[in-house]
mmCIF file of C-alpha atoms and ligand atoms in Angstrom:
data_model
loop_
_atom_site.group_PDB
_atom_site.id
_atom_site.type_symbol
_atom_site.label_atom_id
_atom_site.label_comp_id
_atom_site.label_asym_id
_atom_site.label_seq_id
_atom_site.Cartn_x
_atom_site.Cartn_y
_atom_site.Cartn_z
ATOM 1 C CA MET A 625 89.470 68.645 148.519
ATOM 2 C CA SER A 626 91.833 67.408 145.846
ATOM 3 C CA ASP A 627 90.539 63.841 146.178
ATOM 4 C CA SER A 628 87.101 64.914 145.017
ATOM 5 C CA ARG A 629 88.372 66.561 141.834
ATOM 6 C CA PRO A 630 87.901 64.602 138.611
ATOM 7 C CA THR A 631 91.045 63.224 137.036
ATOM 8 C CA LYS A 632 92.315 64.661 133.751
ATOM 9 C CA ARG A 633 90.991 61.642 131.901
ATOM 10 C CA GLN A 634 87.548 62.001 133.422
ATOM 11 C CA ARG A 635 87.438 65.687 132.607
ATOM 12 C CA ASN A 636 88.280 64.949 128.972
ATOM 13 C CA GLU A 637 85.463 62.471 128.779
ATOM 14 C CA ALA A 638 82.967 64.731 130.512
ATOM 15 C CA ALA A 639 83.744 67.930 128.675
ATOM 16 C CA SER A 640 82.470 68.616 125.217
ATOM 17 C CA ILE A 641 85.661 68.468 123.193
ATOM 18 C CA THR A 642 85.887 70.039 119.756
ATOM 19 C CA ARG A 643 88.218 68.623 117.146
ATOM 20 C CA SER A 644 89.955 71.418 115.232
ATOM 21 C CA ALA A 645 90.288 71.417 111.451
ATOM 22 C CA ILE A 646 94.018 71.220 112.185
ATOM 23 C CA TRP A 647 94.005 67.459 112.511
ATOM 24 C CA TYR A 648 96.747 65.577 110.688
ATOM 25 C CA LYS A 649 95.853 61.883 110.474
ATOM 26 C CA ASP A 650 99.503 60.916 110.821
ATOM 27 C CA GLY A 651 100.067 63.382 113.685
ATOM 28 C CA SER A 652 101.800 62.086 116.787
ATOM 29 C CA VAL A 653 100.503 64.376 119.530
ATOM 30 C CA VAL A 654 97.218 66.069 120.375
ATOM 31 C CA LEU A 655 97.475 69.573 121.793
ATOM 32 C CA GLN A 656 94.462 70.614 123.806
ATOM 33 C CA ALA A 657 93.701 74.286 124.422
ATOM 34 C CA GLN A 658 90.570 74.876 126.466
ATOM 35 C CA ASP A 659 88.002 72.535 124.853
ATOM 36 C CA THR A 660 89.658 72.202 121.462
ATOM 37 C CA GLN A 661 92.109 69.571 120.306
ATOM 38 C CA PHE A 662 94.698 69.807 117.508
ATOM 39 C CA ARG A 663 96.481 66.741 116.139
ATOM 40 C CA VAL A 664 99.966 67.673 114.991
ATOM 41 C CA HIS A 665 103.473 66.259 114.780
ATOM 42 C CA TRP A 666 105.738 66.359 117.768
ATOM 43 C CA SER A 667 108.762 66.449 115.449
ATOM 44 C CA VAL A 668 107.480 69.633 113.793
ATOM 45 C CA LEU A 669 106.890 71.320 117.158
ATOM 46 C CA ALA A 670 110.321 70.265 118.408
ATOM 47 C CA LYS A 671 112.069 71.395 115.204
ATOM 48 C CA HIS A 672 110.867 74.993 115.510
ATOM 49 C CA SER A 673 110.328 75.442 119.249
ATOM 50 C CA VAL A 674 113.066 75.392 121.860
ATOM 51 C CA PHE A 675 110.398 74.750 124.460
ATOM 52 C CA PHE A 676 109.075 71.564 122.848
ATOM 53 C CA LYS A 677 112.568 70.427 121.950
ATOM 54 C CA ASP A 678 113.676 70.780 125.570
ATOM 55 C CA LEU A 679 110.613 68.853 126.738
ATOM 56 C CA GLU A 680 111.961 65.801 124.922
ATOM 57 C CA SER A 681 115.019 65.710 127.168
ATOM 58 C CA LEU A 682 112.948 65.668 130.371
ATOM 59 C CA PRO A 683 111.973 62.375 132.054
ATOM 60 C CA GLN A 684 108.810 61.213 130.308
ATOM 61 C CA PRO A 685 105.750 60.103 132.297
ATOM 62 C CA ASN A 686 104.503 56.565 131.926
ATOM 63 C CA PRO A 687 102.387 56.587 128.725
ATOM 64 C CA ALA A 688 99.747 54.556 130.554
ATOM 65 C CA ASP A 689 99.166 57.566 132.839
ATOM 66 C CA LEU A 690 98.506 59.959 129.969
ATOM 67 C CA PRO A 691 95.156 60.469 128.308
ATOM 68 C CA THR A 692 95.274 59.602 124.635
ATOM 69 C CA VAL A 693 93.181 60.291 121.547
ATOM 70 C CA ASP A 694 93.516 58.035 118.514
ATOM 71 C CA GLY A 695 96.644 56.641 120.134
ATOM 72 C CA CYS A 696 98.285 60.084 120.504
ATOM 73 C CA PRO A 697 99.155 61.534 123.909
ATOM 74 C CA VAL A 698 97.111 64.615 124.803
ATOM 75 C CA VAL A 699 99.119 67.610 125.971
ATOM 76 C CA GLU A 700 97.089 70.355 127.606
ATOM 77 C CA ILE A 701 98.262 73.912 127.049
ATOM 78 C CA GLN A 702 96.887 77.003 128.764
ATOM 79 C CA ASP A 703 96.379 79.207 125.741
ATOM 80 C CA ALA A 704 93.462 80.692 123.831
ATOM 81 C CA VAL A 705 92.110 78.406 121.111
ATOM 82 C CA GLU A 706 92.340 81.190 118.510
ATOM 83 C CA ASP A 707 95.993 81.834 119.365
ATOM 84 C CA VAL A 708 96.858 78.139 118.963
ATOM 85 C CA GLU A 709 95.026 78.026 115.621
ATOM 86 C CA HIS A 710 97.035 80.980 114.334
ATOM 87 C CA LEU A 711 100.295 79.468 115.594
ATOM 88 C CA LEU A 712 99.757 76.045 114.035
ATOM 89 C CA THR A 713 98.484 77.495 110.763
ATOM 90 C CA ALA A 714 101.624 79.612 110.451
ATOM 91 C CA LEU A 715 103.816 76.676 111.407
ATOM 92 C CA TYR A 716 102.416 74.310 108.769
ATOM 93 C CA ASP A 717 101.822 76.774 105.904
ATOM 94 C CA PRO A 718 105.047 78.278 104.494
ATOM 95 C CA SER A 719 103.098 80.951 102.601
ATOM 96 C CA PHE A 720 101.276 82.190 105.681
ATOM 97 C CA LEU A 721 103.923 84.629 106.874
ATOM 98 C CA THR A 722 104.688 85.869 103.369
ATOM 99 C CA GLN A 723 101.341 87.683 103.232
ATOM 100 C CA THR A 724 101.940 91.432 103.088
ATOM 101 C CA THR A 725 99.271 92.218 105.652
ATOM 102 C CA LEU A 726 98.160 90.145 108.629
ATOM 103 C CA PRO A 727 95.314 90.832 111.059
ATOM 104 C CA LEU A 728 96.393 92.205 114.427
ATOM 105 C CA ALA A 729 94.834 89.178 116.167
ATOM 106 C CA THR A 730 97.160 86.903 114.196
ATOM 107 C CA VAL A 731 100.183 89.081 114.878
ATOM 108 C CA GLY A 732 99.305 89.060 118.582
ATOM 109 C CA ALA A 733 98.932 85.286 118.697
ATOM 110 C CA LEU A 734 102.269 84.650 116.978
ATOM 111 C CA ILE A 735 104.064 87.052 119.296
ATOM 112 C CA ARG A 736 102.465 85.732 122.506
ATOM 113 C CA LEU A 737 102.951 82.050 121.724
ATOM 114 C CA GLY A 738 106.177 82.624 119.790
ATOM 115 C CA ARG A 739 107.673 84.085 122.970
ATOM 116 C CA LYS A 740 106.105 81.572 125.331
ATOM 117 C CA TYR A 741 107.261 78.481 123.439
ATOM 118 C CA TYR A 742 110.320 80.033 121.687
ATOM 119 C CA PHE A 743 109.122 79.623 118.109
ATOM 120 C CA LYS A 744 111.838 81.931 116.798
ATOM 121 C CA VAL A 745 110.980 81.229 113.176
ATOM 122 C CA LEU A 746 107.510 82.687 113.785
ATOM 123 C CA LEU A 747 108.407 85.317 116.346
ATOM 124 C CA ASP A 748 111.124 87.273 114.522
ATOM 125 C CA PRO A 749 109.239 88.084 111.302
ATOM 126 C CA THR A 750 106.109 88.932 113.279
ATOM 127 C CA VAL A 751 107.902 91.315 115.612
ATOM 128 C CA ALA A 752 109.424 92.858 112.477
ATOM 129 C CA ARG A 753 105.901 93.819 111.401
ATOM 130 C CA ILE A 754 105.431 95.746 114.648
ATOM 131 C CA THR A 755 108.803 97.487 114.403
ATOM 132 C CA PHE A 756 108.221 98.300 110.720
ATOM 133 C CA GLU A 757 104.961 100.023 111.628
ATOM 134 C CA ASN A 758 106.515 101.652 114.703
ATOM 135 C CA PRO A 759 110.036 102.690 113.655
ATOM 136 C CA THR A 760 112.661 104.478 115.718
ATOM 137 C CA THR A 761 113.626 107.148 113.175
ATOM 138 C CA TYR A 762 111.517 110.025 111.993
ATOM 139 C CA ASP A 763 112.289 109.391 108.322
ATOM 140 C CA SER A 764 111.043 105.788 108.552
ATOM 141 C CA CYS A 765 107.918 106.975 110.328
ATOM 142 C CA ASP A 766 107.359 109.640 107.693
ATOM 143 C CA ALA A 767 107.638 107.004 104.958
ATOM 144 C CA LEU A 768 104.518 105.314 106.390
ATOM 145 C CA LEU A 769 102.318 108.337 105.661
ATOM 146 C CA VAL A 770 100.007 108.529 102.673
ATOM 147 C CA ASP A 771 98.864 112.111 102.033
ATOM 148 C CA GLY A 772 99.970 112.970 105.541
ATOM 149 C CA VAL A 773 97.987 110.178 107.181
ATOM 150 C CA TYR A 774 99.464 107.008 108.708
ATOM 151 C CA ARG A 775 98.322 103.898 106.809
ATOM 152 C CA PRO A 776 99.570 100.557 108.163
ATOM 153 C CA THR A 777 100.602 98.102 105.465
ATOM 154 C CA ARG A 778 101.986 95.121 107.406
ATOM 155 C CA ILE A 779 99.145 94.845 109.921
ATOM 156 C CA MET A 780 95.450 95.152 109.118
ATOM 157 C CA VAL A 781 93.609 98.019 110.802
ATOM 158 C CA SER A 782 90.589 96.928 112.836
ATOM 159 C CA GLY A 783 88.388 98.368 115.586
ATOM 160 C CA GLY A 784 90.494 99.298 118.617
ATOM 161 C CA PHE A 785 93.671 98.815 116.558
ATOM 162 C CA PHE A 786 95.733 101.570 118.169
ATOM 163 C CA PHE A 787 94.922 100.553 121.744
ATOM 164 C CA ASP A 788 95.413 96.841 121.072
ATOM 165 C CA LEU A 789 98.700 97.387 119.272
ATOM 166 C CA LEU A 790 100.002 99.543 122.120
ATOM 167 C CA MET A 791 99.155 96.855 124.671
ATOM 168 C CA LEU A 792 100.642 94.106 122.505
ATOM 169 C CA ALA A 793 103.955 95.994 122.297
ATOM 170 C CA GLN A 794 103.818 96.839 125.999
ATOM 171 C CA GLU A 795 103.035 93.324 127.212
ATOM 172 C CA ASN A 796 105.725 91.744 125.044
ATOM 173 C CA ASN A 797 108.564 94.196 125.736
ATOM 174 C CA ILE A 798 108.717 95.565 122.204
ATOM 175 C CA LEU A 799 109.938 98.781 123.749
ATOM 176 C CA SER A 800 111.170 100.492 120.578
ATOM 177 C CA ALA A 801 107.582 100.540 119.277
ATOM 178 C CA LEU A 802 106.146 102.285 122.324
ATOM 179 C CA PRO A 803 106.731 105.997 121.538
ATOM 180 C CA THR A 804 104.796 105.872 118.257
ATOM 181 C CA ALA A 805 102.240 103.453 119.708
ATOM 182 C CA TYR A 806 101.520 105.832 122.595
ATOM 183 C CA TYR A 807 101.478 108.796 120.225
ATOM 184 C CA ARG A 808 98.915 107.221 117.905
ATOM 185 C CA ALA A 809 96.766 106.084 120.831
ATOM 186 C CA ALA A 810 96.942 109.534 122.455
ATOM 187 C CA LYS A 811 95.868 111.157 119.186
ATOM 188 C CA ARG A 812 92.521 109.328 119.440
ATOM 189 C CA GLY A 813 91.344 112.013 121.887
ATOM 190 C CA PRO A 814 89.996 111.970 125.449
ATOM 191 C CA ALA A 815 86.562 110.459 124.695
ATOM 192 C CA ARG A 816 87.952 107.407 122.908
ATOM 193 C CA LEU A 817 90.732 107.040 125.449
ATOM 194 C CA LEU A 818 88.221 106.971 128.289
ATOM 195 C CA ASP A 819 85.369 105.081 126.616
ATOM 196 C CA GLY A 820 87.481 102.636 124.613
ATOM 197 C CA VAL A 821 86.879 101.652 120.980
ATOM 198 C CA LYS A 822 84.648 98.808 119.816
ATOM 199 C CA ARG A 823 86.214 95.885 118.037
ATOM 200 C CA GLU A 824 84.420 94.020 115.243
ATOM 201 C CA ASP A 825 83.392 91.252 117.654
ATOM 202 C CA GLY A 826 81.556 93.727 119.889
ATOM 203 C CA THR A 827 84.144 93.772 122.684
ATOM 204 C CA VAL A 828 85.771 97.062 123.606
ATOM 205 C CA ALA A 829 89.481 97.819 123.325
ATOM 206 C CA SER A 830 90.594 100.028 126.189
ATOM 207 C CA LEU A 831 93.778 100.798 128.063
ATOM 208 C CA PRO A 832 94.607 99.832 131.646
ATOM 209 C CA LEU A 833 94.791 102.855 133.950
ATOM 210 C CA VAL A 834 98.581 103.239 133.959
ATOM 211 C CA HIS A 835 98.716 103.417 130.151
ATOM 212 C CA LEU A 836 95.586 105.529 129.954
ATOM 213 C CA ARG A 837 97.263 108.017 132.275
ATOM 214 C CA ARG A 838 100.392 108.101 130.119
ATOM 215 C CA CYS A 839 98.287 108.803 127.048
ATOM 216 C CA ILE A 840 96.273 111.576 128.684
ATOM 217 C CA VAL A 841 99.268 113.243 130.327
ATOM 218 C CA GLY A 842 101.343 112.786 127.153
ATOM 219 C CA ARG A 843 98.563 114.236 125.034
ATOM 220 C CA ASP A 844 98.461 117.301 127.264
ATOM 221 C CA ARG A 845 102.212 117.734 126.947
ATOM 222 C CA LEU A 846 102.042 117.406 123.161
ATOM 223 C CA LEU A 847 99.252 119.974 122.855
ATOM 224 C CA SER A 848 101.375 122.452 124.764
ATOM 225 C CA LYS A 849 104.782 121.640 123.331
ATOM 226 C CA GLN A 850 103.825 121.490 119.672
ATOM 227 C CA PHE A 851 103.215 125.276 119.619
ATOM 228 C CA GLN A 852 106.408 126.249 121.429
ATOM 229 C CA PRO A 853 109.134 128.011 119.400
ATOM 230 C CA GLY A 854 111.339 125.494 117.593
ATOM 231 C CA TYR A 855 108.741 122.711 117.675
ATOM 232 C CA THR A 856 106.531 121.336 114.900
ATOM 233 C CA LEU A 857 103.858 124.042 114.906
ATOM 234 C CA GLY A 858 105.741 126.801 116.747
ATOM 235 C CA TRP A 859 105.919 128.866 113.566
ATOM 236 C CA LEU A 860 102.132 129.221 113.616
ATOM 237 C CA ARG A 861 102.472 131.536 116.594
ATOM 238 C CA GLN A 862 105.800 133.155 115.693
ATOM 239 C CA TRP A 863 105.397 134.653 112.289
ATOM 240 C CA GLN A 864 107.029 138.000 111.655
ATOM 241 C CA LEU A 865 108.742 137.954 108.282
ATOM 242 C CA SER A 866 109.721 141.410 107.093
ATOM 243 C CA ASP A 867 110.012 140.255 103.469
ATOM 244 C CA CYS A 868 106.605 138.540 103.286
ATOM 245 C CA LYS A 869 105.124 139.264 99.862
ATOM 246 C CA ASN A 870 101.486 139.261 100.922
ATOM 247 C CA SER A 871 101.278 139.822 104.648
ATOM 248 C CA SER A 872 97.497 140.118 105.007
ATOM 249 C CA GLU A 873 96.767 136.913 103.079
ATOM 250 C CA CYS A 874 99.640 134.953 104.644
ATOM 251 C CA ASP A 875 98.558 136.064 108.094
ATOM 252 C CA ARG A 876 94.942 135.121 107.436
ATOM 253 C CA ARG A 877 95.993 131.646 106.350
ATOM 254 C CA ARG A 878 98.309 131.259 109.330
ATOM 255 C CA SER A 879 95.482 132.213 111.721
ATOM 256 C CA ALA A 880 93.145 129.726 110.079
ATOM 257 C CA MET A 881 95.665 126.929 110.476
ATOM 258 C CA LEU A 882 96.335 127.842 114.068
ATOM 259 C CA SER A 883 92.574 127.812 114.767
ATOM 260 C CA HIS A 884 92.267 124.337 113.279
ATOM 261 C CA TYR A 885 94.668 123.001 115.901
ATOM 262 C CA LEU A 886 93.544 125.145 118.832
ATOM 263 C CA ASP A 887 89.778 124.923 118.349
ATOM 264 C CA GLY A 888 89.792 121.195 117.817
ATOM 265 C CA ASN A 889 92.485 120.382 120.415
ATOM 266 C CA VAL A 890 94.262 118.596 117.572
ATOM 267 C CA VAL A 891 97.539 116.845 118.316
ATOM 268 C CA GLY A 892 99.794 117.685 115.363
ATOM 269 C CA ALA A 893 103.187 117.240 116.969
ATOM 270 C CA LEU A 894 104.312 114.939 114.149
ATOM 271 C CA ASP A 895 102.330 116.615 111.347
ATOM 272 C CA LYS A 896 104.421 117.157 108.257
ATOM 273 C CA PHE A 897 103.350 119.722 105.704
ATOM 274 C CA GLU A 898 103.980 119.022 102.054
ATOM 275 C CA ALA A 899 105.580 121.684 99.869
ATOM 276 C CA HIS A 900 102.968 121.462 97.138
ATOM 277 C CA ASP A 901 100.168 122.195 99.610
ATOM 278 C CA VAL A 902 102.011 125.013 101.329
ATOM 279 C CA ARG A 903 102.936 126.768 98.084
ATOM 280 C CA LYS A 904 99.273 127.178 97.227
ATOM 281 C CA ALA A 905 98.551 128.926 100.504
ATOM 282 C CA PHE A 906 101.521 131.220 101.232
ATOM 283 C CA CYS A 907 103.938 133.572 99.518
ATOM 284 C CA ALA A 908 107.341 132.148 98.590
ATOM 285 C CA THR A 909 109.116 133.642 101.626
ATOM 286 C CA CYS A 910 106.556 132.403 104.124
ATOM 287 C CA CYS A 911 106.385 129.030 102.380
ATOM 288 C CA GLN A 912 110.106 128.460 102.809
ATOM 289 C CA HIS A 913 110.026 129.629 106.426
ATOM 290 C CA PHE A 914 107.035 127.404 107.045
ATOM 291 C CA LEU A 915 108.628 124.263 105.568
ATOM 292 C CA ASP A 916 112.010 124.829 107.236
ATOM 293 C CA SER A 917 110.430 125.446 110.654
ATOM 294 C CA ASN A 918 108.166 122.431 110.313
ATOM 295 C CA ALA A 919 111.058 120.130 109.335
ATOM 296 C CA THR A 920 113.304 121.355 112.160
ATOM 297 C CA GLY A 921 110.486 121.166 114.687
ATOM 298 C CA LEU A 922 109.546 117.635 113.643
ATOM 299 C CA LYS A 923 113.055 116.354 114.326
ATOM 300 C CA LYS A 924 113.160 118.046 117.722
ATOM 301 C CA MET A 925 109.722 116.678 118.606
ATOM 302 C CA TRP A 926 110.696 113.196 117.467
ATOM 303 C CA GLU A 927 113.759 113.149 119.731
ATOM 304 C CA GLU A 928 111.624 114.130 122.699
ATOM 305 C CA LEU A 929 108.711 111.805 121.897
ATOM 306 C CA PRO A 930 109.690 108.977 124.308
ATOM 307 C CA GLY A 931 110.038 111.420 127.210
ATOM 308 C CA ILE A 932 106.588 112.845 126.496
ATOM 309 C CA PHE A 933 105.231 109.423 127.510
ATOM 310 C CA ASP A 934 107.684 108.916 130.404
ATOM 311 C CA LEU A 935 109.726 106.393 128.402
ATOM 312 C CA ALA A 936 113.523 106.097 128.273
ATOM 313 C CA PRO A 937 115.298 107.861 125.355
ATOM 314 C CA TRP A 938 115.202 106.220 121.912
ATOM 315 C CA ASP A 939 118.658 104.633 122.203
ATOM 316 C CA GLN A 940 117.698 102.868 125.427
ATOM 317 C CA LEU A 941 114.418 101.420 124.151
ATOM 318 C CA LYS A 942 115.742 97.952 123.346
ATOM 319 C CA ASN A 943 113.325 95.158 122.578
ATOM 320 C CA ASP A 944 113.489 92.398 125.154
ATOM 321 C CA LEU A 945 112.007 89.295 123.612
HETATM 322 ZN ZN1 ZN B 2012 104.062 135.635 103.238
#
């Protein structure tokens, strides 16, 4: 069978090869991913990548046996063309990683290939974007909210963002990011979890069964736990303040808030209520009780968040890159 297969050189000639815009005329090596070639400098690859540096110390094949393009050896790599484009762009453009916000596709490419080829200079700051958006302390997580809603600033939101980010962290052992990543995915609700969410390119972001199960089971646990005494929304069900200044109005407001969560099956386990909003709705006594209970419950919920998704406790969720 193997005798009938075309040689590498023949395949290169037969296939329709695309030359990438990343084509340095003085480059010394041509990387080929799928049907696309990139002409770059071996010295640049070796300077920033342990993998390429180590390759130099291995016995080199006879150059006559290697396919060449414009006199440069062609090295085939088994990676997506888009990922290689992102990697090489970041490697050659010092300003690339200084951008405040990067698309998730770029972040994913730099993490996947940064790990595979040990480009530490690209990997570390990119992983930092994930851990910034998915912190391990409640206060850092709270700081990411704008008017009570999470707004990413280091990674651009796109269709399927929460599912894709969860899988990126999962597949690359960024374990500390998982509790918040599962939480945000689980908040999407059963229909989106089961149907997936469309990306801009028309493909659908969805979760493999094991992670889908964690989200659905975790969501169920959150919906139950968030109303228990001592948790984030427990005060909505336990409200008996003898010194309430306006019991009928405060109770009416409390019921309305409880209905919002119950009727809509809304996960609010990490919902923080702002003092200025609460003061408008409740008497001073209830307001203080409300804010204190919410703050205490949030911290308790945060500590238990990893366990909700069957993860190890926070202090054991070490990133393994
Ligand atoms: Zn009151």
